[in-house]
mmCIF file of C-alpha atoms in Angstrom:
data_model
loop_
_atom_site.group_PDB
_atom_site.id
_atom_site.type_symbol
_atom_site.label_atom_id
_atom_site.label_comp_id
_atom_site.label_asym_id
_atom_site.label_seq_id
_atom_site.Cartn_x
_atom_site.Cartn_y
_atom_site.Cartn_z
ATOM 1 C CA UNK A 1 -18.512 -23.869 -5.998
ATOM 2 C CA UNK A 2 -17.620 -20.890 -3.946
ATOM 3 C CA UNK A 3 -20.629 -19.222 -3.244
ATOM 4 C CA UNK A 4 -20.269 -14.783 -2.955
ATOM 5 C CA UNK A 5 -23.105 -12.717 -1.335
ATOM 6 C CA UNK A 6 -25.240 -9.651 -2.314
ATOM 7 C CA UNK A 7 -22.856 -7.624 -4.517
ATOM 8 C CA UNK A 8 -23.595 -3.682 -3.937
ATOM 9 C CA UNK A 9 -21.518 -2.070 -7.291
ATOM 10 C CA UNK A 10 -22.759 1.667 -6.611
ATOM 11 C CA UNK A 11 -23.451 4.139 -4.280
ATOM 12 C CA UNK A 12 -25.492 7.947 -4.995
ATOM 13 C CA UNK A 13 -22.633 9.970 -6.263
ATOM 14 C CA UNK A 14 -20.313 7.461 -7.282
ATOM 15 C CA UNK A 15 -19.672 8.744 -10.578
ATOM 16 C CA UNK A 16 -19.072 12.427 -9.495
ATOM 17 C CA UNK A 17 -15.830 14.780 -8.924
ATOM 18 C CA UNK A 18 -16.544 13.535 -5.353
ATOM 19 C CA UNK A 19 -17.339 10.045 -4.895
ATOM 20 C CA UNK A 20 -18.655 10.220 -1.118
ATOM 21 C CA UNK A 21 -22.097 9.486 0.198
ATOM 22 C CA UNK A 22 -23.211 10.031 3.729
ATOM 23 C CA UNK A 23 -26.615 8.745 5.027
ATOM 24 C CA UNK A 24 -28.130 8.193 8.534
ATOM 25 C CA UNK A 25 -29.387 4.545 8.674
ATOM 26 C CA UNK A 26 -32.045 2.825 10.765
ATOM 27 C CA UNK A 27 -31.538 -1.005 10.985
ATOM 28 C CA UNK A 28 -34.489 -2.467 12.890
ATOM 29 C CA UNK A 29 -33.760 -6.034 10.927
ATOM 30 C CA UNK A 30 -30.190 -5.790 10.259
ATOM 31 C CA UNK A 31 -28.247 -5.961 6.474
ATOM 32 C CA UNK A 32 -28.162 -8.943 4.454
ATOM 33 C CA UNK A 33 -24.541 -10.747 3.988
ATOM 34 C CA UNK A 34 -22.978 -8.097 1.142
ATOM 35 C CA UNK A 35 -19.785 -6.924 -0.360
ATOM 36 C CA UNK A 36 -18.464 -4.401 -2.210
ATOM 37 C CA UNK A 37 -15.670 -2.583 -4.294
ATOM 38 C CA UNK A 38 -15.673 0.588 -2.364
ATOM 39 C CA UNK A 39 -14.854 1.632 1.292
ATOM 40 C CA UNK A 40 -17.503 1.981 4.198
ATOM 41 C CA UNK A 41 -17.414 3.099 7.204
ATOM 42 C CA UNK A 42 -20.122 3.267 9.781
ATOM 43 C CA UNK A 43 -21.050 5.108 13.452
ATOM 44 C CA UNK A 44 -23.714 3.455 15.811
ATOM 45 C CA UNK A 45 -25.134 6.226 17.770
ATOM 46 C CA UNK A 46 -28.482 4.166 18.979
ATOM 47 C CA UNK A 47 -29.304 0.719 19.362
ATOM 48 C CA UNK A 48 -27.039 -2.656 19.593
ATOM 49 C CA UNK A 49 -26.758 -5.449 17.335
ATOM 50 C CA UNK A 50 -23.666 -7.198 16.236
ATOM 51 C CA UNK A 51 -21.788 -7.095 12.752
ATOM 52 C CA UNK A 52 -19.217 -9.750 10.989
ATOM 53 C CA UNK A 53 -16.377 -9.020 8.861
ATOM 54 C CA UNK A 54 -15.127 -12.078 7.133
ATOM 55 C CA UNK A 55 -16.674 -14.550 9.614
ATOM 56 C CA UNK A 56 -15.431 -12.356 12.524
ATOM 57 C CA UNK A 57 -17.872 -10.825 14.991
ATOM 58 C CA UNK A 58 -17.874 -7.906 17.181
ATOM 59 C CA UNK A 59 -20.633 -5.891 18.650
ATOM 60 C CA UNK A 60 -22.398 -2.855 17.697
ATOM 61 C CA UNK A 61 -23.485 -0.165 20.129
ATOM 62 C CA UNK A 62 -22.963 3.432 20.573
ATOM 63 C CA UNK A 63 -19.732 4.359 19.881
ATOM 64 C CA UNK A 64 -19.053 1.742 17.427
ATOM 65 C CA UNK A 65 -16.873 2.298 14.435
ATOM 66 C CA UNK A 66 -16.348 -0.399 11.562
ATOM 67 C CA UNK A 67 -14.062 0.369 8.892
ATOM 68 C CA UNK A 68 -14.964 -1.734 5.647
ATOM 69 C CA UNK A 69 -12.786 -2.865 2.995
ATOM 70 C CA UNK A 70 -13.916 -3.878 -0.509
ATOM 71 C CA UNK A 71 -14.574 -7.202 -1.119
ATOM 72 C CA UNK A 72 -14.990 -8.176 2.516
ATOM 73 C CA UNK A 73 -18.059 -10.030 3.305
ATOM 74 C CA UNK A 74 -20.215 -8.831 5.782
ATOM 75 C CA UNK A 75 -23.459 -8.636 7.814
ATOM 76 C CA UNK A 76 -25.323 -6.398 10.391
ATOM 77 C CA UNK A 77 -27.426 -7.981 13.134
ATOM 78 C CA UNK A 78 -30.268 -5.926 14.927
ATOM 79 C CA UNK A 79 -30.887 -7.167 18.720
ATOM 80 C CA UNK A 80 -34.272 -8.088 19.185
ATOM 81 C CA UNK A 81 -36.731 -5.172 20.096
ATOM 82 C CA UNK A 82 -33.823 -2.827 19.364
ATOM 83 C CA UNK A 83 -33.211 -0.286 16.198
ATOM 84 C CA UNK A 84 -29.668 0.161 15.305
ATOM 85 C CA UNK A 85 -29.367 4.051 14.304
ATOM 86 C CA UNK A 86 -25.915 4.155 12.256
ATOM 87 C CA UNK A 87 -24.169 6.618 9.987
ATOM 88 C CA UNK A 88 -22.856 5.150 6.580
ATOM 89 C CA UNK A 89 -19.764 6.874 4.659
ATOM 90 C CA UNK A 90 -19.481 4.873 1.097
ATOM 91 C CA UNK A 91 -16.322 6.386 -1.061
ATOM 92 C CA UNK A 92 -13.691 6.039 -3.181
ATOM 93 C CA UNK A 93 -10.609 4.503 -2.319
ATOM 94 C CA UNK A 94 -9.208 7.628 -4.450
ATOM 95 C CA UNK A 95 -10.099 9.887 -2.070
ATOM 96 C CA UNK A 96 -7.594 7.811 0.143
ATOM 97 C CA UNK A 97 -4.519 7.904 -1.860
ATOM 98 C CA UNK A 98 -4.210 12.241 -2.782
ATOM 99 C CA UNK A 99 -1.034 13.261 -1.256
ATOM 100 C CA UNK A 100 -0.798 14.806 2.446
ATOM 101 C CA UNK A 101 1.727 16.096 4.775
ATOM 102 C CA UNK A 102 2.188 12.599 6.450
ATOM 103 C CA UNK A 103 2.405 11.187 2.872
ATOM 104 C CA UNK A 104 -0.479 8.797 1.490
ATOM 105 C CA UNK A 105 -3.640 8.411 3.277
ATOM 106 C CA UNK A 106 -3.867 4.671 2.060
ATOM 107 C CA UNK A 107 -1.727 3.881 4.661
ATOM 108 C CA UNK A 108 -4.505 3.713 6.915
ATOM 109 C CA UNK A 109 -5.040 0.229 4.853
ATOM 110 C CA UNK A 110 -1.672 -1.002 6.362
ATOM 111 C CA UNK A 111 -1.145 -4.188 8.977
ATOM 112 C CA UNK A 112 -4.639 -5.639 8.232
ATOM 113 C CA UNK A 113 -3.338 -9.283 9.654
ATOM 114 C CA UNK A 114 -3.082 -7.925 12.600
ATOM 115 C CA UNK A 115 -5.314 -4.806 13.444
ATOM 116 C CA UNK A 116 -9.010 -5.260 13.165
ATOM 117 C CA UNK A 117 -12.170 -3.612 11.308
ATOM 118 C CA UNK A 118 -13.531 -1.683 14.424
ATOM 119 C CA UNK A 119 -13.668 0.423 17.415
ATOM 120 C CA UNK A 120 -15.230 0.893 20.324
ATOM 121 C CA UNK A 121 -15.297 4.435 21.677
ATOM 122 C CA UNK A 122 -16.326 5.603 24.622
ATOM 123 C CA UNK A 123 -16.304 8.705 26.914
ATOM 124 C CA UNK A 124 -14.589 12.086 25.680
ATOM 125 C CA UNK A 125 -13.408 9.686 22.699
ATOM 126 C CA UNK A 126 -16.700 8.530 21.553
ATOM 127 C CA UNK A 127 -17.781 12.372 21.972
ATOM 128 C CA UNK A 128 -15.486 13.906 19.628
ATOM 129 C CA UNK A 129 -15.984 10.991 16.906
ATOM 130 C CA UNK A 130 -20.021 11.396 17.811
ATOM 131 C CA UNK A 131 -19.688 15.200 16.663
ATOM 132 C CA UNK A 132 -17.251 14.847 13.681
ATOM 133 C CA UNK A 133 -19.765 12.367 12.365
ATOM 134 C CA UNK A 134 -22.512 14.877 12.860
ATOM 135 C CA UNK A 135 -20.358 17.234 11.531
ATOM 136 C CA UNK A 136 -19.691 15.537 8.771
ATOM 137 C CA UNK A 137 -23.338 14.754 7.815
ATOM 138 C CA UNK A 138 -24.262 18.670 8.140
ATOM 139 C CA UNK A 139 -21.772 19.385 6.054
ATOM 140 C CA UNK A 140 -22.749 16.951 3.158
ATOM 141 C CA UNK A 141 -26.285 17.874 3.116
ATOM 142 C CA UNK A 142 -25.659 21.385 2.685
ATOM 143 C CA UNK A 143 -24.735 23.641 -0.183
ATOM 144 C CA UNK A 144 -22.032 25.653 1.344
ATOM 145 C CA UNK A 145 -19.079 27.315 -0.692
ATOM 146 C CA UNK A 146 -15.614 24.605 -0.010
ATOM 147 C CA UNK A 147 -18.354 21.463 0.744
ATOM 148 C CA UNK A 148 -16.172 19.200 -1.035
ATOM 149 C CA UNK A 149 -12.680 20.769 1.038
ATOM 150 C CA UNK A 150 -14.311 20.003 4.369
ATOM 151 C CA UNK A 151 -15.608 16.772 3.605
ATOM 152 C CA UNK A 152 -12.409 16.010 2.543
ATOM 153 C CA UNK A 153 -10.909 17.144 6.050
ATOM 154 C CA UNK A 154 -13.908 15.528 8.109
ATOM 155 C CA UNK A 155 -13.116 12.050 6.773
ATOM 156 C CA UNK A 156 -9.192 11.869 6.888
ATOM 157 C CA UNK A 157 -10.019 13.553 10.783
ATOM 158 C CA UNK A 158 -12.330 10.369 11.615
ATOM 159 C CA UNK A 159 -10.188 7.765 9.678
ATOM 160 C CA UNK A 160 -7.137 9.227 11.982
ATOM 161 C CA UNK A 161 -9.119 9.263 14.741
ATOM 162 C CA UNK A 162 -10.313 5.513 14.279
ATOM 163 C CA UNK A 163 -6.427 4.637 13.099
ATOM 164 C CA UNK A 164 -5.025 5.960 16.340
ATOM 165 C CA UNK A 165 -7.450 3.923 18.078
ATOM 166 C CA UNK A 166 -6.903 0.709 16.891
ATOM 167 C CA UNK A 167 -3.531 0.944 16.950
ATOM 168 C CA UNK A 168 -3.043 2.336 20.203
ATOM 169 C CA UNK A 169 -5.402 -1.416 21.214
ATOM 170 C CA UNK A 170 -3.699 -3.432 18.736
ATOM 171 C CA UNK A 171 -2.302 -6.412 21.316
ATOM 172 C CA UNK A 172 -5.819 -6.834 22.444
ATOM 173 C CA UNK A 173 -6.594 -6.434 18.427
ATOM 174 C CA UNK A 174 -4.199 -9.230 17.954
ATOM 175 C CA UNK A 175 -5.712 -11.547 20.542
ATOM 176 C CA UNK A 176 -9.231 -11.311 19.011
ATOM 177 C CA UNK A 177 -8.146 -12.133 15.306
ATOM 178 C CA UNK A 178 -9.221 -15.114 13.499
ATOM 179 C CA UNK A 179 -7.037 -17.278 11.852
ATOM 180 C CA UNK A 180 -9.220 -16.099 8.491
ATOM 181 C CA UNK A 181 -7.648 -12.809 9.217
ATOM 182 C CA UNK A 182 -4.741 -13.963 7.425
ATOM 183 C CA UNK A 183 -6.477 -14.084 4.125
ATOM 184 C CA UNK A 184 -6.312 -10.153 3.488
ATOM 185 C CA UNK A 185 -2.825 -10.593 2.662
ATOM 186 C CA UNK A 186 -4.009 -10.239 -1.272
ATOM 187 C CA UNK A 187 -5.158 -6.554 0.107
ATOM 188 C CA UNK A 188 -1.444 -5.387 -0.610
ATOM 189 C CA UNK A 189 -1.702 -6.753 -4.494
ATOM 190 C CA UNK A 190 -5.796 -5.382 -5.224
ATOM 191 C CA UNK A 191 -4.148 -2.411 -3.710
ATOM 192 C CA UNK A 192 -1.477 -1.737 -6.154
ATOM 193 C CA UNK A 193 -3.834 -2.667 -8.699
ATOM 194 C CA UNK A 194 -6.175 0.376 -8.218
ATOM 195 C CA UNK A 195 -3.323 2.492 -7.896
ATOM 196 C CA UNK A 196 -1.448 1.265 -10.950
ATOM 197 C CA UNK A 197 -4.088 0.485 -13.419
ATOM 198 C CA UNK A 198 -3.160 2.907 -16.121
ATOM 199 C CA UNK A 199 -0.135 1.220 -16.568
ATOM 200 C CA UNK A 200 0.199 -2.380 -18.457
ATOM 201 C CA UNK A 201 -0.358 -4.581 -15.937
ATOM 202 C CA UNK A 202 0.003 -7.981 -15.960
ATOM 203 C CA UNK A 203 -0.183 -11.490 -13.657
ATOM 204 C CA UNK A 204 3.583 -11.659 -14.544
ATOM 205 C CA UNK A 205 4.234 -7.885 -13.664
ATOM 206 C CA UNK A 206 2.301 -8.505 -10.611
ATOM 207 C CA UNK A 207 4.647 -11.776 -9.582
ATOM 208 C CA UNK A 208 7.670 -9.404 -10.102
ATOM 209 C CA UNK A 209 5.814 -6.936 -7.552
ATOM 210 C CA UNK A 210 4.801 -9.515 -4.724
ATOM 211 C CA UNK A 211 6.355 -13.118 -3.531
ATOM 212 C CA UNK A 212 3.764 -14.832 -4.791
ATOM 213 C CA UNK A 213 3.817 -16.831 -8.186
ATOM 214 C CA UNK A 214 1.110 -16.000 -11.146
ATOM 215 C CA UNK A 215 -1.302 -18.931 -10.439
ATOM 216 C CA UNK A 216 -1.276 -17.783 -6.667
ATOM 217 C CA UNK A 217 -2.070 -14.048 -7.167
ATOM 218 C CA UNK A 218 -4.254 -14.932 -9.733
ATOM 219 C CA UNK A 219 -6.170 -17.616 -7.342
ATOM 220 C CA UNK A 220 -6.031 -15.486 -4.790
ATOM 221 C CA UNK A 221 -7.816 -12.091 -6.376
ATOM 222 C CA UNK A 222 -10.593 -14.797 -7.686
ATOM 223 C CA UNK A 223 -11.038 -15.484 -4.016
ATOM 224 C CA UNK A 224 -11.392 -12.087 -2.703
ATOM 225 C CA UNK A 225 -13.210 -10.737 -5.432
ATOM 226 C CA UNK A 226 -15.356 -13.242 -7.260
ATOM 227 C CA UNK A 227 -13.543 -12.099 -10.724
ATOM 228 C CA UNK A 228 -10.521 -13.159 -12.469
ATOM 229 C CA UNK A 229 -7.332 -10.957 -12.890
ATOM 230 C CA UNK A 230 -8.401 -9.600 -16.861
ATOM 231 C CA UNK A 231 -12.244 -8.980 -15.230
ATOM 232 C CA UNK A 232 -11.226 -7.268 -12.238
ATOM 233 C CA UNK A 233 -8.878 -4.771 -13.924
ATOM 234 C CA UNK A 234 -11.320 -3.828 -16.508
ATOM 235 C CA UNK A 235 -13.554 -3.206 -14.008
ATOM 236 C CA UNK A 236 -11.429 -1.077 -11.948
ATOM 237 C CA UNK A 237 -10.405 1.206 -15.036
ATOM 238 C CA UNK A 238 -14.404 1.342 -16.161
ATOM 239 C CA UNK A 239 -15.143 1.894 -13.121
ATOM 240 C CA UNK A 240 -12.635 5.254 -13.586
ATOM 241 C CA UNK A 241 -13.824 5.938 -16.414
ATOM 242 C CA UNK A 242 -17.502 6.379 -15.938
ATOM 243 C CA UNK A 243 -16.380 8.751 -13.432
ATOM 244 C CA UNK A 244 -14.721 10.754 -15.952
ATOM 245 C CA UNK A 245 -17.549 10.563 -17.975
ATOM 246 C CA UNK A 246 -20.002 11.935 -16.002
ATOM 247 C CA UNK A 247 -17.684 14.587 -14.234
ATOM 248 C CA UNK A 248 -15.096 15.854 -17.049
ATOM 249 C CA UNK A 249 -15.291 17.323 -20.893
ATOM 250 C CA UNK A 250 -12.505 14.906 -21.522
ATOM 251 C CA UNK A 251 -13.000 13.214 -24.832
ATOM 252 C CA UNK A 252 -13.967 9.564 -25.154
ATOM 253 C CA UNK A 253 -10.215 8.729 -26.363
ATOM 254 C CA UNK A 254 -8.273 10.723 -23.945
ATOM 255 C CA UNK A 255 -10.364 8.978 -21.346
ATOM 256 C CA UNK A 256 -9.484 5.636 -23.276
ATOM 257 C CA UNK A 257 -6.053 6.506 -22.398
ATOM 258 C CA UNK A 258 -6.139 7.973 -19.092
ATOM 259 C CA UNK A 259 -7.584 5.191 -17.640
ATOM 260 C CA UNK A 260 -5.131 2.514 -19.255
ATOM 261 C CA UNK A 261 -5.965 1.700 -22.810
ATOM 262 C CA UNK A 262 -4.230 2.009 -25.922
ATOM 263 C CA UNK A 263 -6.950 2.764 -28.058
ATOM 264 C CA UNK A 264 -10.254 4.315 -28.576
ATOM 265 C CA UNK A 265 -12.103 1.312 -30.168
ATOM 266 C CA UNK A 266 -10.813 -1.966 -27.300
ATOM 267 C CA UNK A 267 -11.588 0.779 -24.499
ATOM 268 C CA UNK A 268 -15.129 1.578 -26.511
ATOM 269 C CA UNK A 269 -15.504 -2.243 -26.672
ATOM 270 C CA UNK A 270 -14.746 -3.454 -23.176
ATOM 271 C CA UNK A 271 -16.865 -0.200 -21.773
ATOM 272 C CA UNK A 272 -19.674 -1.833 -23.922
ATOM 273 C CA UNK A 273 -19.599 -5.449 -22.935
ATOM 274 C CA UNK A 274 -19.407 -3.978 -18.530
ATOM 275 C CA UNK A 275 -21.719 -1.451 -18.917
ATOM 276 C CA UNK A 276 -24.196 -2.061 -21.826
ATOM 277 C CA UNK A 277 -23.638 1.107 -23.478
ATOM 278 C CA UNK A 278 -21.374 2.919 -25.423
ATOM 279 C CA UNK A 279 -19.373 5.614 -23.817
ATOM 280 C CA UNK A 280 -20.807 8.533 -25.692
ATOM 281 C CA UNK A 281 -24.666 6.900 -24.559
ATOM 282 C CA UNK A 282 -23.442 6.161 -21.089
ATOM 283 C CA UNK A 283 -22.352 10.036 -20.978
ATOM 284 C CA UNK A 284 -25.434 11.479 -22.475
ATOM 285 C CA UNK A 285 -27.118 9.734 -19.658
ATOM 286 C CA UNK A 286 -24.890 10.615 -16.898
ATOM 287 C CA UNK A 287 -25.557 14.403 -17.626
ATOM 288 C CA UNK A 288 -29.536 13.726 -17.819
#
């Protein structure tokens, strides 16, 4: 039996126009073995430890970036007698695919064979990423008029900023990778997934999309995410949907249909049987 860790399914905010949340973290035991469907990223600014991604391992110190994927298993180790003090971005992979000058920021997802989850910076570097952080955190625990614009800006800024990095490193990256590296090759597929899942997708559509065959892709997503094709898309477009919900005076059926289903009463029906509710209830609460 495969056996999956601590699942974390939400974050403060994750239903909102703006699904970000920023926190300062102090570690003085480390973080249990955990996954999740949304992106991380985290900023040591005191203390050492060590993390691992997918059974890989790297250390944690000042200056220390990790960039997180969903679904990838991992765990934070606090040295003995030590406090790891850490920033933590959670967010929507939305907030990675609106439309820039240089085209779509989920590009930053690219080459994951061969590029790896962190960064060490140091000197000049680590100062500028040390104060966009801080920026960054200012800036979401305030109230100021175009909040939401320059949080936008502060995290596409760091994510370049880490980007560059590892790619300007990647032949050392290459020469630290673990053969298990190899298994984020389904990140192309769950990709297109979240991107696509208004439309009528399909194991077969998917097999036209990727060289893989519909038992493979289908294995493959059950791997990386503990749920089978049919679960995993209706949780992606729920997930969407709760969102609207709680952040839009869309009605229940044009959200039915924005977020991939044909009709009111199999959208009311699957929302139901994931969340527990009905989408009117879950609504009524959201605004509460």
């Amino acid at each position: 039996m495969t056996y999956f860790p601590l699942v974390l399914k939400t974050y403060p905010n994750m239903n909102s126009s703006f699904p970000l949340h920023l926190s300062m973290n102090r570690l003085k035991k480390g973080f249990p073995a955990h996954r999740h469907d949304f992106l991380e990223f985290s900023y040591v600014i005191e203390g050492s430890g060590s993390e691992t991604i997918n059974g890989v391992k790297h250390t944690m110190q000042p200056g220390t970036f990790t960039f997180v994927l969903p679904y990838q298993v991992h765990e934070l180790f606090t040295d003995p007698g030590s406090t790891l003090v850490l920033y933590n971005c959670m967010f929507s992979m939305d907030l990675l695919m609106e439309q820039g000058l240089d085209g779509d920021f989920s590009a930053l997802l690219d080459d994951l064979d061969r590029l790896t989850s962190y960064a060490q910076f140091t000197g000049e570097d680590a100062t500028v990423l040390g104060r966009l952080t801080a920026e960054m955190f200012v800036e979401y625990t305030s109230k100021e008029r175009w909040r939401r614009t320059m949080l936008q800006v502060k995290l596409k800024e760091i994510l370049v900023h880490f980007d560059r990095h590892r790619r300007e490193h990647s032949a050392a990256a290459r020469e630290e990778q673990s053969p298990s590296r190899t298994a984020s090759s389904v990140w192309p597929i769950i990709h297109y997934i979240h991107s696509n899942y208004r439309e009528e997708l399909t194991l077969t559509s998917l097999s036209h999309q990727f060289p893989l065959s519909v038992s493979r892709i289908s294995e493959r997503i059950k791997e990386t995410t503990g749920q089978t094709f049919v679960q995993f898309l209706h949780d992606v477009r729920i997930r969407h949907a709760c969102g609207l919900l709680a952040s839009t005076d869309m009605s229940v059926s044009e959200i039915a249909l924005e977020v991939g289903y044909g009709s009111y009463k199999t959208f009311s029906r699957i929302f139901r049987e994931n969340k527990g509710i009905v989408p009117t209830d879950y609504r009524k609460s959201a605004g509460s």
